Short mmCIF file of C-alpha atoms in Angstrom, two decimals:
data_model
loop_
_atom_site.label_atom_id
_atom_site.label_comp_id
_atom_site.label_asym_id
_atom_site.label_seq_id
_atom_site.Cartn_x
_atom_site.Cartn_y
_atom_site.Cartn_z
CA UNK A 297 13.09 -2.19 -31.91
CA UNK A 298 10.18 -0.43 -32.19
CA UNK A 299 10.56 3.27 -33.18
CA UNK A 300 8.14 6.55 -31.85
CA UNK A 301 7.79 8.01 -35.32
CA UNK A 302 5.38 10.15 -33.54
CA UNK A 303 5.00 10.72 -29.70
CA UNK A 304 1.18 10.63 -28.87
CA UNK A 305 -0.32 12.85 -26.31
CA UNK A 306 1.98 11.89 -23.38
CA UNK A 307 3.14 7.98 -24.02
CA UNK A 308 5.55 6.78 -21.39
CA UNK A 309 7.11 3.17 -20.22
CA UNK A 310 5.69 1.83 -17.96
CA UNK A 311 5.41 -1.11 -14.73
CA UNK A 312 3.87 -1.97 -11.13
CA UNK A 313 6.18 1.50 -10.30
CA UNK A 314 9.32 1.27 -7.71
CA UNK A 315 8.20 0.52 -4.26
CA UNK A 316 10.39 1.04 -1.72
CA UNK A 317 11.57 4.52 -1.48
CA UNK A 318 8.53 7.17 -0.62
CA UNK A 319 9.92 7.34 2.65
CA UNK A 320 13.06 9.02 0.44
CA UNK A 321 9.97 11.06 -1.16
CA UNK A 322 9.94 8.47 -4.95
CA UNK A 323 6.25 7.90 -6.15
CA UNK A 324 6.00 4.65 -6.47
CA UNK A 325 4.52 5.66 -10.34
CA UNK A 326 3.97 2.55 -12.33
CA UNK A 327 0.47 2.43 -14.87
CA UNK A 328 -2.32 4.20 -13.80
CA UNK A 329 -4.25 1.94 -15.19
CA UNK A 330 -3.00 -0.97 -13.70
CA UNK A 331 -5.40 -3.68 -13.63
CA UNK A 332 -5.34 -3.00 -17.42
CA UNK A 333 -1.38 -3.43 -18.18
CA UNK A 334 -1.88 -7.23 -16.17
CA UNK A 335 -4.30 -7.69 -18.55
CA UNK A 336 -1.83 -7.47 -21.98
CA UNK A 337 1.11 -8.73 -20.54
CA UNK A 338 -0.92 -12.02 -19.75
CA UNK A 339 -2.43 -11.91 -23.42
CA UNK A 340 1.02 -12.42 -24.87
CA UNK A 341 2.41 -14.71 -21.88
CA UNK A 342 4.43 -12.15 -19.93
CA UNK A 343 5.10 -11.66 -16.28
CA UNK A 344 1.32 -9.32 -15.08
CA UNK A 345 4.01 -6.59 -14.36
CA UNK A 346 6.76 -6.48 -17.01
CA UNK A 347 7.25 -2.85 -18.64
CA UNK A 348 4.69 -1.70 -21.36
CA UNK A 349 4.07 1.26 -23.22
CA UNK A 350 1.28 3.59 -21.74
CA UNK A 351 -0.87 5.49 -24.78
CA UNK A 352 -2.81 8.33 -23.15
CA UNK A 353 -5.30 10.05 -25.01
CA UNK A 354 -4.10 10.97 -28.51
CA UNK A 355 -1.74 8.36 -29.32
CA UNK A 356 1.17 7.37 -31.32
CA UNK A 357 2.76 6.48 -34.88
CA UNK A 358 5.00 3.16 -33.89
CA UNK A 359 7.69 1.61 -36.16
CA UNK A 360 8.12 -1.64 -35.54
CA UNK A 361 11.89 -3.19 -37.00
CA UNK A 362 11.87 -6.56 -36.66
CA UNK A 363 8.18 -8.71 -36.07
CA UNK A 364 6.63 -9.19 -32.41
CA UNK A 365 3.66 -10.21 -31.04
CA UNK A 366 1.88 -8.19 -29.11
CA UNK A 367 -1.19 -7.03 -27.35
CA UNK A 368 -3.04 -3.71 -26.72
CA UNK A 369 -5.92 -3.70 -23.83
CA UNK A 370 -7.58 -0.57 -21.78
CA UNK A 371 -9.33 2.55 -23.56
CA UNK A 372 -11.00 1.83 -27.11
CA UNK A 373 -8.74 3.08 -29.30
CA UNK A 374 -8.51 3.46 -33.32
CA UNK A 375 -5.77 0.34 -34.64
CA UNK A 376 -4.43 0.61 -37.87
CA UNK A 377 -1.50 -1.95 -38.38
CA UNK A 378 0.07 -0.90 -42.49
CA UNK A 379 -3.31 0.93 -43.49
CA UNK A 380 -5.33 -2.24 -41.82
CA UNK A 381 -7.97 -2.09 -39.31
CA UNK A 382 -6.23 -3.65 -35.66
CA UNK A 383 -8.22 -5.68 -32.88
CA UNK A 384 -7.49 -4.43 -29.03
CA UNK A 385 -7.65 -7.07 -26.54
CA UNK A 386 -5.56 -10.28 -28.31
CA UNK A 387 -2.15 -10.85 -29.75
CA UNK A 388 -1.91 -9.81 -33.07
CA UNK A 389 1.27 -10.49 -34.95
CA UNK A 390 3.09 -7.69 -36.18
CA UNK A 391 5.00 -8.52 -38.79
CA UNK A 392 8.84 -7.02 -39.53
CA UNK A 393 8.95 -3.37 -40.61
CA UNK A 394 5.45 -2.16 -39.65
CA UNK A 395 3.78 0.85 -38.69
CA UNK A 396 0.95 0.81 -36.54
CA UNK A 397 -0.49 4.11 -35.52
CA UNK A 398 -2.66 4.42 -32.79
CA UNK A 399 -5.43 6.82 -33.19
CA UNK A 400 -7.90 8.80 -30.93
CA UNK A 401 -9.89 7.06 -28.07
CA UNK A 402 -13.07 6.34 -28.66
CA UNK A 403 -13.78 5.88 -25.23
CA UNK A 404 -11.66 5.23 -21.68
CA UNK A 405 -8.22 7.41 -21.76
CA UNK A 406 -5.38 4.85 -21.69
CA UNK A 407 -4.19 1.99 -22.67
CA UNK A 408 -1.66 -1.06 -22.75
CA UNK A 409 0.87 -2.19 -25.41
CA UNK A 410 2.82 -4.81 -24.12
CA UNK A 411 5.47 -6.89 -26.61
CA UNK A 412 5.75 -10.76 -26.19
CA UNK A 413 8.87 -10.97 -23.98
CA UNK A 414 10.95 -7.95 -22.60
CA UNK A 415 11.04 -4.53 -23.64
CA UNK A 416 14.26 -3.42 -22.73
CA UNK A 417 13.86 -0.33 -20.28
CA UNK A 418 17.25 0.52 -17.82
CA UNK A 419 15.56 0.35 -14.16
CA UNK A 420 16.47 2.65 -12.19
CA UNK A 421 15.46 2.57 -8.58
CA UNK A 422 14.04 -1.30 -9.27
CA UNK A 423 11.29 0.03 -12.18
CA UNK A 424 12.23 0.68 -15.96
CA UNK A 425 9.05 3.29 -15.36
CA UNK A 426 9.62 6.67 -16.60
CA UNK A 427 9.51 9.64 -14.08
CA UNK A 428 10.41 13.52 -13.76
CA UNK A 429 14.06 13.60 -11.96
CA UNK A 430 13.81 9.44 -11.75
CA UNK A 431 14.75 8.87 -14.42
CA UNK A 432 16.58 10.31 -17.41
CA UNK A 433 13.17 10.84 -19.31
CA UNK A 434 9.36 11.64 -18.10
CA UNK A 435 7.58 10.65 -21.85
CA UNK A 436 9.17 8.77 -25.03
CA UNK A 437 9.44 11.68 -27.38
CA UNK A 438 8.87 11.39 -31.13
CA UNK A 439 12.58 9.78 -32.87
CA UNK A 440 13.45 7.37 -29.60
CA UNK A 441 13.72 3.88 -29.45
CA UNK A 442 12.19 1.01 -27.41
CA UNK A 443 14.10 -2.53 -27.42
CA UNK A 444 12.74 -5.51 -26.74
CA UNK A 445 13.61 -9.24 -26.73
CA UNK A 446 11.38 -11.49 -28.25
CA UNK A 447 10.41 -14.22 -26.25
CA UNK A 448 8.67 -17.38 -28.03
CA UNK A 449 6.00 -17.79 -25.29
CA UNK A 450 3.71 -20.06 -26.12
CA UNK A 451 0.59 -19.21 -24.35
CA UNK A 452 -1.60 -16.16 -22.70
CA UNK A 453 -1.48 -16.82 -19.04
CA UNK A 454 -4.55 -17.10 -17.06
CA UNK A 455 -5.63 -14.90 -14.80
CA UNK A 456 -9.18 -14.01 -13.46
CA UNK A 457 -8.62 -10.52 -14.15
CA UNK A 458 -11.64 -8.60 -15.80
CA UNK A 459 -11.34 -4.86 -18.18
CA UNK A 460 -11.37 -2.39 -16.53
CA UNK A 461 -14.70 -0.53 -17.03
CA UNK A 462 -14.57 3.14 -18.89
CA UNK A 463 -18.12 2.85 -19.02
CA UNK A 464 -18.96 3.32 -14.70
CA UNK A 465 -19.49 5.89 -13.06
CA UNK A 466 -19.52 5.43 -9.83
CA UNK A 467 -16.04 4.90 -7.58
CA UNK A 468 -15.91 2.73 -4.58
CA UNK A 469 -13.72 4.63 -1.76
CA UNK A 470 -13.14 4.43 2.42
CA UNK A 471 -13.46 7.58 4.07
CA UNK A 472 -10.44 9.24 4.00
CA UNK A 473 -7.91 9.76 7.77
CA UNK A 474 -9.83 12.87 7.42
CA UNK A 475 -12.88 12.47 6.76
CA UNK A 476 -14.11 13.22 10.18
CA UNK A 477 -12.90 17.19 9.71
CA UNK A 478 -15.30 18.05 7.44
CA UNK A 479 -18.58 19.20 8.38
CA UNK A 480 -22.08 17.31 8.75
CA UNK A 481 -23.09 19.21 5.12
CA UNK A 482 -20.06 18.64 3.31
CA UNK A 483 -19.64 14.67 4.27
CA UNK A 484 -23.44 14.67 2.45
CA UNK A 485 -22.15 16.52 -0.90
CA UNK A 486 -19.20 14.46 -1.15
CA UNK A 487 -21.17 11.18 -0.51
CA UNK A 488 -24.28 12.16 -2.61
CA UNK A 489 -22.45 14.83 -5.36
CA UNK A 490 -21.42 14.99 -8.96
CA UNK A 491 -17.56 15.99 -9.45
CA UNK A 492 -16.55 16.63 -13.28
CA UNK A 493 -12.53 15.34 -14.86
CA UNK A 494 -10.79 18.72 -14.41
CA UNK A 495 -8.65 19.68 -17.72
CA UNK A 496 -5.06 19.85 -15.69
CA UNK A 497 -5.65 16.23 -14.79
CA UNK A 498 -2.68 14.54 -15.05
CA UNK A 499 -0.53 11.40 -13.88
CA UNK A 500 0.28 13.28 -10.94
CA UNK A 501 -3.69 14.12 -9.36
CA UNK A 502 -7.08 14.32 -10.88
CA UNK A 503 -8.74 17.56 -10.68
CA UNK A 504 -12.43 17.46 -9.89
CA UNK A 505 -14.50 20.35 -10.25
CA UNK A 506 -18.26 20.69 -9.03
CA UNK A 507 -21.05 23.33 -7.89
CA UNK A 508 -21.71 24.13 -3.82
CA UNK A 509 -18.47 24.71 -2.13
CA UNK A 510 -17.15 23.00 0.73
CA UNK A 511 -13.63 23.01 2.19
CA UNK A 512 -11.79 21.09 5.42
CA UNK A 513 -9.05 22.55 6.69
CA UNK A 514 -5.68 21.92 6.49
CA UNK A 515 -3.62 19.03 8.64
CA UNK A 516 -0.32 18.81 9.79
CA UNK A 517 2.35 17.31 7.06
CA UNK A 518 0.99 13.93 6.92
CA UNK A 519 1.60 10.79 4.38
CA UNK A 520 -0.74 10.33 0.82
CA UNK A 521 -0.43 7.21 -1.52
CA UNK A 522 -2.49 7.00 -4.67
CA UNK A 523 -5.75 7.17 -4.21
CA UNK A 524 -6.35 9.85 -1.75
CA UNK A 525 -8.47 12.66 -1.84
CA UNK A 526 -7.31 15.54 -0.70
CA UNK A 527 -9.61 18.75 -0.05
CA UNK A 528 -8.66 22.02 0.58
CA UNK A 529 -9.05 25.02 2.81
CA UNK A 530 -10.08 26.70 -0.75
CA UNK A 531 -12.58 23.90 -1.97
CA UNK A 532 -9.91 22.05 -4.79
CA UNK A 533 -11.08 18.57 -4.92
CA UNK A 534 -7.73 16.31 -5.96
CA UNK A 535 -7.29 12.55 -6.57
CA UNK A 536 -3.97 11.56 -5.30
CA UNK A 537 -2.71 9.60 -8.69
CA UNK A 538 0.22 8.03 -9.54
CA UNK A 539 3.01 9.69 -9.44
CA UNK A 540 1.63 12.19 -6.72
CA UNK A 541 4.42 13.45 -3.66
CA UNK A 542 4.09 10.88 -0.94
CA UNK A 543 3.13 13.76 1.53
CA UNK A 544 0.51 16.16 2.08
CA UNK A 545 -0.48 18.98 4.36
CA UNK A 546 -4.61 19.06 3.24
CA UNK A 547 -6.97 17.12 4.55
CA UNK A 548 -6.96 13.43 3.62
CA UNK A 549 -11.49 13.10 3.15
CA UNK A 550 -11.34 10.60 0.92
CA UNK A 551 -9.51 7.20 -0.58
CA UNK A 552 -10.36 4.77 -4.00
CA UNK A 553 -10.20 1.16 -3.06
CA UNK A 554 -7.28 -0.51 -5.97
CA UNK A 555 -10.04 -0.89 -8.58
CA UNK A 556 -11.57 2.54 -8.08
CA UNK A 557 -8.11 3.90 -8.98
CA UNK A 558 -8.14 1.75 -12.48
CA UNK A 559 -10.71 3.02 -13.52
CA UNK A 560 -10.26 6.69 -12.38
CA UNK A 561 -7.12 6.49 -14.38
CA UNK A 562 -9.79 6.09 -17.85
CA UNK A 563 -11.71 8.98 -17.15
CA UNK A 564 -11.28 12.08 -19.28
CA UNK A 565 -11.77 16.02 -18.82
CA UNK A 566 -15.12 16.50 -18.55
CA UNK A 567 -16.16 13.35 -17.60
CA UNK A 568 -18.35 12.98 -14.24
CA UNK A 569 -17.76 10.34 -11.45
CA UNK A 570 -19.48 10.11 -7.47
CA UNK A 571 -18.62 8.63 -4.31
CA UNK A 572 -19.99 5.39 -3.61
CA UNK A 573 -18.65 5.23 0.54
CA UNK A 574 -17.59 1.26 1.75
CA UNK A 575 -17.04 0.51 5.28
CA UNK A 576 -13.47 -0.07 6.14
CA UNK A 577 -13.16 -2.89 7.94
CA UNK A 578 -12.91 -3.00 12.14
CA UNK A 579 -9.98 -0.38 13.45
CA UNK A 580 -10.33 -2.73 16.55
CA UNK A 581 -9.80 -6.48 16.46
CA UNK A 582 -12.92 -8.82 17.94
CA UNK B 79 5.99 9.38 27.41
CA UNK B 80 4.83 6.27 26.12
CA UNK B 81 1.13 7.55 24.44
CA UNK B 82 0.18 4.19 22.10
CA UNK B 83 -0.84 6.07 18.86
CA UNK B 84 -4.09 5.47 16.89
CA UNK B 85 -5.01 2.56 14.57
CA UNK B 86 -6.31 3.47 11.23
CA UNK B 87 -6.65 1.58 7.73
CA UNK B 88 -6.07 3.93 5.69
CA UNK B 89 -6.70 2.24 2.09
CA UNK B 90 -6.88 -1.45 1.02
CA UNK B 91 -3.33 -2.26 2.43
CA UNK B 92 -2.03 0.56 3.87
CA UNK B 93 -2.14 0.52 8.13
CA UNK B 94 -2.24 4.64 9.49
CA UNK B 95 -0.46 5.36 12.92
CA UNK B 96 -1.55 8.73 14.15
CA UNK B 97 -0.30 10.81 17.40
CA UNK B 98 -1.01 14.31 18.60
CA UNK B 99 -0.71 17.03 15.54
CA UNK B 100 1.94 19.24 16.54
CA UNK B 101 5.59 19.35 15.55
CA UNK B 102 8.03 18.53 18.96
CA UNK B 103 10.82 16.18 19.68
CA UNK B 104 9.57 13.37 22.15
CA UNK B 105 7.08 12.32 19.68
CA UNK B 106 9.01 12.61 16.84
CA UNK B 107 11.75 9.77 19.24
CA UNK B 108 8.38 8.10 19.91
CA UNK B 109 7.94 7.68 16.41
CA UNK B 110 11.61 6.61 15.36
CA UNK B 111 11.00 3.96 18.01
CA UNK B 112 8.13 2.41 17.18
CA UNK B 113 9.60 2.33 13.48
CA UNK B 114 12.79 0.95 14.04
CA UNK B 115 10.98 -2.05 16.26
CA UNK B 116 8.43 -2.40 13.47
CA UNK B 117 10.87 -2.62 10.49
CA UNK B 118 12.97 -5.24 12.81
CA UNK B 119 9.98 -7.50 13.53
CA UNK B 120 7.55 -7.68 10.99
CA UNK B 121 10.10 -7.06 8.18
CA UNK B 122 8.18 -9.81 6.24
CA UNK B 123 4.83 -8.10 6.60
CA UNK B 124 6.03 -5.29 5.87
CA UNK B 125 6.47 -3.13 2.62
CA UNK B 126 7.62 -0.08 3.92
CA UNK B 127 7.39 2.90 6.43
CA UNK B 128 6.57 6.50 5.52
CA UNK B 129 7.18 8.71 8.22
CA UNK B 130 6.08 12.05 9.36
CA UNK B 131 6.04 14.79 12.14
CA UNK B 132 2.90 12.72 13.70
CA UNK B 133 2.18 10.06 12.28
CA UNK B 134 3.49 6.26 10.63
CA UNK B 135 2.00 4.91 7.60
CA UNK B 136 3.00 1.28 6.73
CA UNK B 137 2.25 -0.38 3.94
CA UNK B 138 1.77 -4.36 3.95
CA UNK B 139 2.63 -6.23 0.92
CA UNK B 140 -0.26 -8.21 -0.98
CA UNK B 141 -0.38 -11.13 0.10
CA UNK B 142 -0.67 -10.36 4.27
CA UNK B 143 -4.27 -9.72 5.88
CA UNK B 144 -4.31 -6.27 6.89
CA UNK B 145 -6.94 -7.79 9.47
CA UNK B 146 -4.16 -10.39 11.43
CA UNK B 147 -1.17 -7.47 10.65
CA UNK B 148 -3.60 -5.28 12.74
CA UNK B 149 -4.41 -7.60 15.59
CA UNK B 150 -0.52 -8.28 15.59
CA UNK B 151 -0.14 -4.17 16.00
CA UNK B 152 -2.54 -3.85 18.98
CA UNK B 153 -0.27 -6.26 20.88
CA UNK B 154 2.99 -4.11 20.66
CA UNK B 155 4.12 -2.86 23.06
CA UNK B 156 7.10 0.65 22.63
CA UNK B 157 9.00 0.79 25.79
CA UNK B 158 12.19 3.92 24.76
CA UNK B 159 14.88 3.05 26.28
CA UNK B 160 14.33 -0.88 25.64
CA UNK B 161 15.29 -0.55 21.82
CA UNK B 162 18.43 0.74 21.55
CA UNK B 163 18.46 4.35 20.09
CA UNK B 164 20.52 3.71 16.16
CA UNK B 165 23.04 6.34 16.11
CA UNK B 166 22.42 9.52 13.18
CA UNK B 167 24.61 11.04 11.04
CA UNK B 168 25.46 15.53 11.52
CA UNK B 169 25.53 16.54 8.25
CA UNK B 170 27.24 19.67 7.33
CA UNK B 171 25.75 21.31 4.82
CA UNK B 172 28.36 23.59 2.67
CA UNK B 173 25.77 27.27 1.79
CA UNK B 174 26.96 30.36 0.00
CA UNK B 175 25.22 32.96 0.85
CA UNK B 176 26.07 35.33 -2.01
CA UNK B 177 23.98 36.81 -3.41
CA UNK B 178 24.17 35.63 -6.80
CA UNK B 179 22.51 32.79 -5.27
CA UNK B 180 20.46 33.79 -2.06
CA UNK B 181 17.70 36.14 -4.46
CA UNK B 182 14.99 37.07 -1.49
CA UNK B 183 17.92 37.58 0.93
CA UNK B 184 17.49 40.85 0.98
CA UNK B 185 13.66 40.41 1.49
CA UNK B 186 13.96 37.73 4.28
CA UNK B 187 16.77 40.76 6.25
CA UNK B 188 14.44 43.80 5.56
CA UNK B 189 11.17 41.80 6.46
CA UNK B 190 12.69 41.00 10.17
CA UNK B 191 14.58 43.98 10.47
CA UNK B 192 18.04 42.57 10.47
CA UNK B 193 21.70 42.62 8.44
CA UNK B 194 22.58 39.86 5.74
CA UNK B 195 25.49 38.94 8.20
CA UNK B 196 22.69 38.13 11.20
CA UNK B 197 20.29 36.88 8.78
CA UNK B 198 23.58 34.46 7.31
CA UNK B 199 24.46 33.76 11.24
CA UNK B 200 21.13 33.36 12.46
CA UNK B 201 20.97 30.29 9.36
CA UNK B 202 24.09 28.99 10.50
CA UNK B 203 24.09 28.05 13.93
CA UNK B 204 21.58 26.41 14.86
CA UNK B 205 21.57 22.30 14.59
CA UNK B 206 18.39 20.99 12.98
CA UNK B 207 16.65 18.17 12.63
CA UNK B 208 15.30 15.90 9.40
CA UNK B 209 11.89 14.88 10.62
CA UNK B 210 11.41 12.87 7.21
CA UNK B 211 11.73 13.10 4.30
CA UNK B 212 8.35 14.11 1.66
CA UNK B 213 7.05 16.16 -0.49
CA UNK B 214 10.02 15.55 -3.58
CA UNK B 215 12.43 13.13 -3.50
CA UNK B 216 15.30 13.26 -1.37
CA UNK B 217 13.57 16.34 -0.30
CA UNK B 218 13.75 16.71 4.45
CA UNK B 219 11.91 18.60 6.28
CA UNK B 220 13.95 20.44 8.94
CA UNK B 221 12.63 21.59 12.38
CA UNK B 222 14.76 24.07 14.07
CA UNK B 223 14.86 27.34 12.49
CA UNK B 224 15.11 30.29 14.44
CA UNK B 225 11.50 31.79 14.41
CA UNK B 226 13.50 35.51 14.03
CA UNK B 227 14.31 34.16 10.61
CA UNK B 228 10.81 32.84 9.39
CA UNK B 229 9.11 34.93 6.36
CA UNK B 230 5.66 33.88 4.74
CA UNK B 231 6.35 32.34 1.45
CA UNK B 232 5.98 34.71 -2.01
CA UNK B 233 2.49 34.95 -3.11
CA UNK B 234 3.73 34.49 -6.83
CA UNK B 235 5.90 31.73 -6.70
CA UNK B 236 8.79 30.91 -9.34
CA UNK B 237 7.89 29.05 -12.10
CA UNK B 238 11.27 27.66 -11.29
CA UNK B 239 14.66 26.76 -8.15
CA UNK B 240 17.53 26.27 -8.90
CA UNK B 241 18.38 22.89 -7.59
CA UNK B 242 20.07 23.09 -4.08
CA UNK B 243 18.47 26.18 -3.43
CA UNK B 244 18.43 27.18 0.35
CA UNK B 245 15.50 28.68 1.34
CA UNK B 246 13.21 30.01 3.78
CA UNK B 247 9.21 29.22 3.10
CA UNK B 248 7.24 30.42 6.31
CA UNK B 249 8.83 29.08 9.78
CA UNK B 250 10.41 26.31 7.46
CA UNK B 251 14.09 25.55 5.61
CA UNK B 252 14.64 23.80 3.16
CA UNK B 253 16.46 22.58 0.30
CA UNK B 254 15.65 22.29 -3.21
CA UNK B 255 16.86 18.66 -4.41
CA UNK B 256 15.95 19.89 -8.39
CA UNK B 257 15.05 22.03 -10.27
CA UNK B 258 10.88 22.91 -9.37
CA UNK B 259 8.21 25.62 -9.47
CA UNK B 260 8.28 27.27 -5.57
CA UNK B 261 7.71 29.99 -3.58
CA UNK B 262 9.82 30.24 -0.87
CA UNK B 263 12.28 32.86 -0.07
CA UNK B 264 15.64 32.33 -1.64
CA UNK B 265 18.51 32.63 0.95
CA UNK B 266 21.36 30.42 -0.78
CA UNK B 267 22.62 27.92 -2.21
CA UNK B 268 24.55 24.53 -1.89
CA UNK B 269 26.87 22.98 -4.35
CA UNK B 270 25.67 19.28 -2.56
CA UNK B 271 22.82 17.33 -4.29
CA UNK B 272 20.31 15.85 -2.02
CA UNK B 273 19.47 13.56 -3.79
CA UNK B 274 20.90 11.19 -6.32
CA UNK B 275 20.02 8.29 -8.28
CA UNK B 276 23.25 6.09 -8.71
CA UNK B 277 24.33 6.31 -4.91
CA UNK B 278 23.51 3.71 -2.79
CA UNK B 279 22.07 5.89 -1.02
CA UNK B 280 19.80 7.99 -3.14
CA UNK B 281 18.89 10.69 -0.39
CA UNK B 282 21.67 12.41 1.19
CA UNK B 283 19.57 12.93 3.85
CA UNK B 284 17.75 10.40 5.63
CA UNK B 285 14.89 10.86 8.32
CA UNK B 286 16.71 11.28 12.20
CA UNK B 287 19.79 13.25 10.46
CA UNK B 288 20.62 16.77 12.14
CA UNK B 289 21.95 19.08 9.29
CA UNK B 290 24.43 22.35 9.67
CA UNK B 291 24.77 24.78 7.51
CA UNK B 292 28.07 26.10 7.56
CA UNK B 293 29.24 29.49 5.56
CA UNK B 294 30.89 28.85 2.19
CA UNK B 295 32.18 31.77 -0.49
CA UNK B 296 31.64 31.51 -3.72
CA UNK B 297 35.38 30.08 -5.16
CA UNK B 298 34.76 27.48 -2.22
CA UNK B 299 31.19 27.18 -3.84
CA UNK B 300 33.04 26.62 -7.54
CA UNK B 301 35.77 24.23 -6.14
CA UNK B 302 33.57 21.84 -4.40
CA UNK B 303 31.10 21.49 -7.62
CA UNK B 304 34.13 20.36 -9.70
CA UNK B 305 35.33 18.03 -6.42
CA UNK B 306 31.29 16.90 -6.51
CA UNK B 307 31.69 16.06 -10.36
CA UNK B 308 35.18 13.98 -10.25
CA UNK B 309 33.55 12.22 -7.69
CA UNK B 310 36.30 13.39 -5.23
CA UNK B 311 34.71 15.37 -2.09
CA UNK B 312 34.02 14.26 0.99
CA UNK B 313 30.63 15.43 2.63
CA UNK B 314 31.52 16.34 6.50
CA UNK B 315 29.66 13.75 8.79
CA UNK B 316 30.22 12.28 12.32
CA UNK B 317 27.80 9.72 14.12
CA UNK B 318 26.06 10.66 16.61
CA UNK B 319 25.64 7.74 19.75
CA UNK B 320 22.94 9.51 21.90
#
């Protein structure tokens, strides 16, 4: 059992989300940096999409009642276990009645703590991911406890996953369904501009700030998904993330690749990104 | 009229089908026909479909090659009448229009130069179609609001609107499925829950359903609320076979 002695900035349980309910307005949700979650699970020998603890910005203080093996991946956080420093990106043994202090990230924003075995969090609509109005809570708070069932697994899983880049400012994107609703000048600005992650960015959406306004008209409410970049008539540029709503009325000008969503999930307020538009495969079969 | 939608890649594992951008009964019917066909024939390739007024977004399973799937889509021919229309439900939604719940009822009446009783009459008269569910879990996009009731959204949205609030936002009407901020004009409240994860079908209203608002008194509102808590309330609905 793990208990939160402090909550950290935004700590929650995430897995790969709940699929199959988008059509009733339920976002898939799940780990913001999906790649780091899978690497953490692979290290401890769990199935890749097993529930993990997602840590944001400033981490929690965790009390481990029983012994366990864990791995923490993602952003570079300061970690101390019982007053000794602790390594990221490898399996570490936690003795019973230990305190793990997760401090601040040196770079990157989110880390993923996988516990060898099974984190036992009730599944709602097929997933343990916390989400407002779907699960009882959307975050873990001080005093909450997380149960897990220890399984002695022999070795880390082999994957060809590479750590999410924390220093790369370039996001590969496709043209979105409403790319042509922008004029030529706006398209140029989007392709060559620098965009700064805004303070109000969260699990639902990242706000991108920039200079030299450009905009696109509203559209009839249409389907959207994580990674969709919306441009509003007032020039607001928004990247929808994991907990975003499933439909929207703003022009969808770009779509992040799956890898780019993970990279953006590690960007903090004030960090800059650029877009690199890559080709979509042809719509017409040869 | 059997339009062929445009197909395009949207993301790594999703394809978007689009029809002309308007709210139109016949387009909606075509979309429902395509939806039923795709769900039936391509059950093994598709995770799920999301529909809106003029589009279908197909989410494809991770092991399926979207290029191959797109080739198959180009060969699909959907003729209306060939696929049997699935029956839909007509759901009665009880609403208490008492001014205690309908905090903007007077405003809506005034702006549209109507009496409050006329607002209620015009709101309860039509049969509304749920074009799709989106925006929030369980939130239905309803078509059919009488144009005489259209009222601009509030300039400054409220921080919290109560679950079950029935509102008008521009030319749309809808029901808030939870406590959320919002700029709609609230004219009443329903004791029904639009979204409940414990139910087999978590969303009360599904795409293609039709609904009718039925005015109830405060006393009936309290009674229905008690019955819902006790699990003894039965929602009035009937199957409509077109």
